[in-house]
Amino acid sequence: MEFVSAKARAISPSPTLTIDAKTKQLISQGVDVVNFSVGEPDFDTPDHIKAAAIEAINKGFTKYTPAVGTLDLREAICQKLKKENHLDYKPGQIIVSNGGKHSLYNVYQVICDPGDEVILQAPYWVSYPEMIKLAGGVPVVVETSAGDGFKMTPEMIKAKLSKKTRAINLNSPSNPTGAMYSPKELEAIAKLAVDYDLYIISDEIYEKLTYGEVEQVSVASLGPEIKKRTIIVNGLSKAYSMTGWRIGYTASEQYLADVMAALQSHSTSNPASISQKAGVQALLGTQEPVEEMRVEFKKRRDYIVQRLRAITGVSVLVPEGAFYVFPNVSAFYGKTILGKKILGSDQLCELLLLEGQVAVVPGSGFGAGNYARFSYATSMERIKTGLDRIEAVLGR
């Protein structure tokens, strides 16, 4: 018997991982591919964080921990939230999970009943709608564009509200656009959430990678009423170049944390014990490597935006955070390049990969088919090489 549940059949594969798999296949065949598809910093994990993990191994800290994470890591997260975000949480309100993606999965599972709706802006990170659907929820998409800075307004959200609306999903800075909500914009959305008694799921994974144009503020810090309704999702992967260590966390009201704790205890149990010790050092140790990485990302951002804008037919906003640019490439649709008809972002990105040996993620997977996502989490030398190749292909 071959049977797969309807829930499983409804899942769409991640386009970012699909492109990454094709890229790695070409690389394994000896092809020199410039990879703009990867959503992880190219920097090594800082030495003091690795040293904490090695010490944990040598001391035998290799057993189960509490399912929700060690007390010292949850206390470190509380210190971080107090110092950097001006938020008071107790360790019991913190759930440490196997990466930020796992934290988001937990959130949707505990707030969604079948048919409950979650407001989601497009362009969106590719996994949001799939995880909402896995929880039985319905992603309700608010279309945004470069004209509105890729950001939702309260009016746009109100137009999508219904009796089934359960939450508003925010991601600032955003993957894939790099857009950030200003404090004033967040205040307006927070007021709407309070007025309609909605949760805000605030994905703040890129909060440390911002470039000065907009002040980074957690929506939960805007008052006690919105704090009660906000579920913060964050982690160590992007800020500390710890993507493989798999440490994410949530901060929420106690009743939500209790339910997520129960869910996690029956699914994955605790994150890796060694990674948790490294996480304590990441949060409480020196932050200099984070700043060095941020400064380098800003240089790359400025360069890649300038180069993309110089290509006829490409338009792009300057991202305010994260490490992605999201140019509009629709001017090439309907054209034939190197004998291939370009019908949309999927065909264009396939062309760039096969003919230019440059990996770029099509915007279709982010709910924005006129765009493509470039990650500048690679060296300046590789960025220059990749853009030279793109110019050569698109110039044909």
PDB file of N, CA, C and O in Angstrom, residues 215-240:
ATOM      1  N   GLU A 215      15.430  52.362  12.625  1.00  0.00           N
ATOM      2  CA  GLU A 215      15.716  51.852  13.962  1.00  0.00           C
ATOM      3  C   GLU A 215      15.047  50.496  14.149  1.00  0.00           C
ATOM      4  O   GLU A 215      13.865  50.320  13.877  1.00  0.00           O
ATOM      5  N   GLN A 216      15.835  49.513  14.618  1.00  0.00           N
ATOM      6  CA  GLN A 216      15.287  48.189  14.863  1.00  0.00           C
ATOM      7  C   GLN A 216      14.594  48.171  16.224  1.00  0.00           C
ATOM      8  O   GLN A 216      15.200  48.450  17.246  1.00  0.00           O
ATOM      9  N   VAL A 217      13.299  47.860  16.227  1.00  0.00           N
ATOM     10  CA  VAL A 217      12.494  47.814  17.446  1.00  0.00           C
ATOM     11  C   VAL A 217      11.673  46.539  17.445  1.00  0.00           C
ATOM     12  O   VAL A 217      11.108  46.158  16.411  1.00  0.00           O
ATOM     13  N   SER A 218      11.599  45.878  18.586  1.00  0.00           N
ATOM     14  CA  SER A 218      10.698  44.737  18.716  1.00  0.00           C
ATOM     15  C   SER A 218       9.298  45.251  19.002  1.00  0.00           C
ATOM     16  O   SER A 218       9.100  46.080  19.892  1.00  0.00           O
ATOM     17  N   VAL A 219       8.323  44.753  18.261  1.00  0.00           N
ATOM     18  CA  VAL A 219       6.948  45.228  18.441  1.00  0.00           C
ATOM     19  C   VAL A 219       6.449  44.967  19.858  1.00  0.00           C
ATOM     20  O   VAL A 219       5.626  45.716  20.394  1.00  0.00           O
ATOM     21  N   ALA A 220       6.978  43.951  20.521  1.00  0.00           N
ATOM     22  CA  ALA A 220       6.540  43.630  21.880  1.00  0.00           C
ATOM     23  C   ALA A 220       6.909  44.710  22.883  1.00  0.00           C
ATOM     24  O   ALA A 220       6.323  44.792  23.970  1.00  0.00           O
ATOM     25  N   SER A 221       7.875  45.574  22.523  1.00  0.00           N
ATOM     26  CA  SER A 221       8.335  46.612  23.450  1.00  0.00           C
ATOM     27  C   SER A 221       7.468  47.866  23.406  1.00  0.00           C
ATOM     28  O   SER A 221       7.734  48.832  24.129  1.00  0.00           O
ATOM     29  N   LEU A 222       6.405  47.855  22.603  1.00  0.00           N
ATOM     30  CA  LEU A 222       5.612  49.066  22.397  1.00  0.00           C
ATOM     31  C   LEU A 222       4.462  49.213  23.392  1.00  0.00           C
ATOM     32  O   LEU A 222       3.608  50.083  23.206  1.00  0.00           O
ATOM     33  N   GLY A 223       4.426  48.396  24.416  1.00  0.00           N
ATOM     34  CA  GLY A 223       3.400  48.551  25.440  1.00  0.00           C
ATOM     35  C   GLY A 223       2.933  47.216  25.979  1.00  0.00           C
ATOM     36  O   GLY A 223       3.082  46.173  25.319  1.00  0.00           O
ATOM     37  N   PRO A 224       2.361  47.204  27.181  1.00  0.00           N
ATOM     38  CA  PRO A 224       1.964  45.942  27.818  1.00  0.00           C
ATOM     39  C   PRO A 224       0.874  45.185  27.063  1.00  0.00           C
ATOM     40  O   PRO A 224       0.873  43.956  27.061  1.00  0.00           O
ATOM     41  N   GLU A 225      -0.035  45.905  26.417  1.00  0.00           N
ATOM     42  CA  GLU A 225      -1.123  45.211  25.723  1.00  0.00           C
ATOM     43  C   GLU A 225      -0.621  44.453  24.497  1.00  0.00           C
ATOM     44  O   GLU A 225      -1.051  43.318  24.235  1.00  0.00           O
ATOM     45  N   ILE A 226       0.295  45.066  23.748  1.00  0.00           N
ATOM     46  CA  ILE A 226       0.803  44.358  22.575  1.00  0.00           C
ATOM     47  C   ILE A 226       1.797  43.284  22.996  1.00  0.00           C
ATOM     48  O   ILE A 226       1.906  42.236  22.342  1.00  0.00           O
ATOM     49  N   LYS A 227       2.521  43.502  24.072  1.00  0.00           N
ATOM     50  CA  LYS A 227       3.458  42.473  24.554  1.00  0.00           C
ATOM     51  C   LYS A 227       2.705  41.182  24.868  1.00  0.00           C
ATOM     52  O   LYS A 227       3.177  40.075  24.573  1.00  0.00           O
ATOM     53  N   LYS A 228       1.528  41.301  25.471  1.00  0.00           N
ATOM     54  CA  LYS A 228       0.741  40.116  25.813  1.00  0.00           C
ATOM     55  C   LYS A 228       0.337  39.328  24.574  1.00  0.00           C
ATOM     56  O   LYS A 228       0.112  38.115  24.649  1.00  0.00           O
ATOM     57  N   ARG A 229       0.216  40.019  23.454  1.00  0.00           N
ATOM     58  CA  ARG A 229      -0.263  39.384  22.226  1.00  0.00           C
ATOM     59  C   ARG A 229       0.863  38.996  21.276  1.00  0.00           C
ATOM     60  O   ARG A 229       0.600  38.421  20.213  1.00  0.00           O
ATOM     61  N   THR A 230       2.098  39.333  21.634  1.00  0.00           N
ATOM     62  CA  THR A 230       3.225  39.082  20.736  1.00  0.00           C
ATOM     63  C   THR A 230       3.959  37.802  21.119  1.00  0.00           C
ATOM     64  O   THR A 230       4.229  37.554  22.293  1.00  0.00           O
ATOM     65  N   ILE A 231       4.275  37.031  20.103  1.00  0.00           N
ATOM     66  CA  ILE A 231       5.154  35.869  20.268  1.00  0.00           C
ATOM     67  C   ILE A 231       6.424  36.181  19.485  1.00  0.00           C
ATOM     68  O   ILE A 231       6.401  36.259  18.243  1.00  0.00           O
ATOM     69  N   ILE A 232       7.505  36.422  20.198  1.00  0.00           N
ATOM     70  CA  ILE A 232       8.783  36.724  19.554  1.00  0.00           C
ATOM     71  C   ILE A 232       9.442  35.421  19.133  1.00  0.00           C
ATOM     72  O   ILE A 232       9.509  34.456  19.903  1.00  0.00           O
ATOM     73  N   VAL A 233       9.930  35.404  17.904  1.00  0.00           N
ATOM     74  CA  VAL A 233      10.710  34.271  17.406  1.00  0.00           C
ATOM     75  C   VAL A 233      12.083  34.796  17.012  1.00  0.00           C
ATOM     76  O   VAL A 233      12.194  35.777  16.274  1.00  0.00           O
ATOM     77  N   ASN A 234      13.115  34.164  17.523  1.00  0.00           N
ATOM     78  CA  ASN A 234      14.476  34.597  17.224  1.00  0.00           C
ATOM     79  C   ASN A 234      15.390  33.386  17.297  1.00  0.00           C
ATOM     80  O   ASN A 234      14.933  32.264  17.539  1.00  0.00           O
ATOM     81  N   GLY A 235      16.672  33.603  17.109  1.00  0.00           N
ATOM     82  CA  GLY A 235      17.620  32.504  17.159  1.00  0.00           C
ATOM     83  C   GLY A 235      19.032  33.010  16.966  1.00  0.00           C
ATOM     84  O   GLY A 235      19.273  34.215  16.875  1.00  0.00           O
ATOM     85  N   LEU A 236      19.970  32.082  16.898  1.00  0.00           N
ATOM     86  CA  LEU A 236      21.389  32.430  16.847  1.00  0.00           C
ATOM     87  C   LEU A 236      22.000  32.266  15.458  1.00  0.00           C
ATOM     88  O   LEU A 236      23.141  32.647  15.244  1.00  0.00           O
ATOM     89  N   SER A 237      21.249  31.730  14.508  1.00  0.00           N
ATOM     90  CA  SER A 237      21.844  31.314  13.245  1.00  0.00           C
ATOM     91  C   SER A 237      22.415  32.456  12.428  1.00  0.00           C
ATOM     92  O   SER A 237      23.541  32.377  11.927  1.00  0.00           O
ATOM     93  N   LYS A 238      21.672  33.542  12.282  1.00  0.00           N
ATOM     94  CA  LYS A 238      22.094  34.607  11.372  1.00  0.00           C
ATOM     95  C   LYS A 238      23.080  35.563  12.043  1.00  0.00           C
ATOM     96  O   LYS A 238      24.103  35.924  11.458  1.00  0.00           O
ATOM     97  N   ALA A 239      22.784  35.976  13.272  1.00  0.00           N
ATOM     98  CA  ALA A 239      23.624  36.978  13.934  1.00  0.00           C
ATOM     99  C   ALA A 239      25.002  36.437  14.287  1.00  0.00           C
ATOM    100  O   ALA A 239      25.993  37.173  14.261  1.00  0.00           O
ATOM    101  N   TYR A 240      25.076  35.145  14.628  1.00  0.00           N
ATOM    102  CA  TYR A 240      26.338  34.580  15.097  1.00  0.00           C
ATOM    103  C   TYR A 240      26.925  33.559  14.137  1.00  0.00           C
ATOM    104  O   TYR A 240      27.853  32.845  14.497  1.00  0.00           O
TER     105      TYR A 240
END
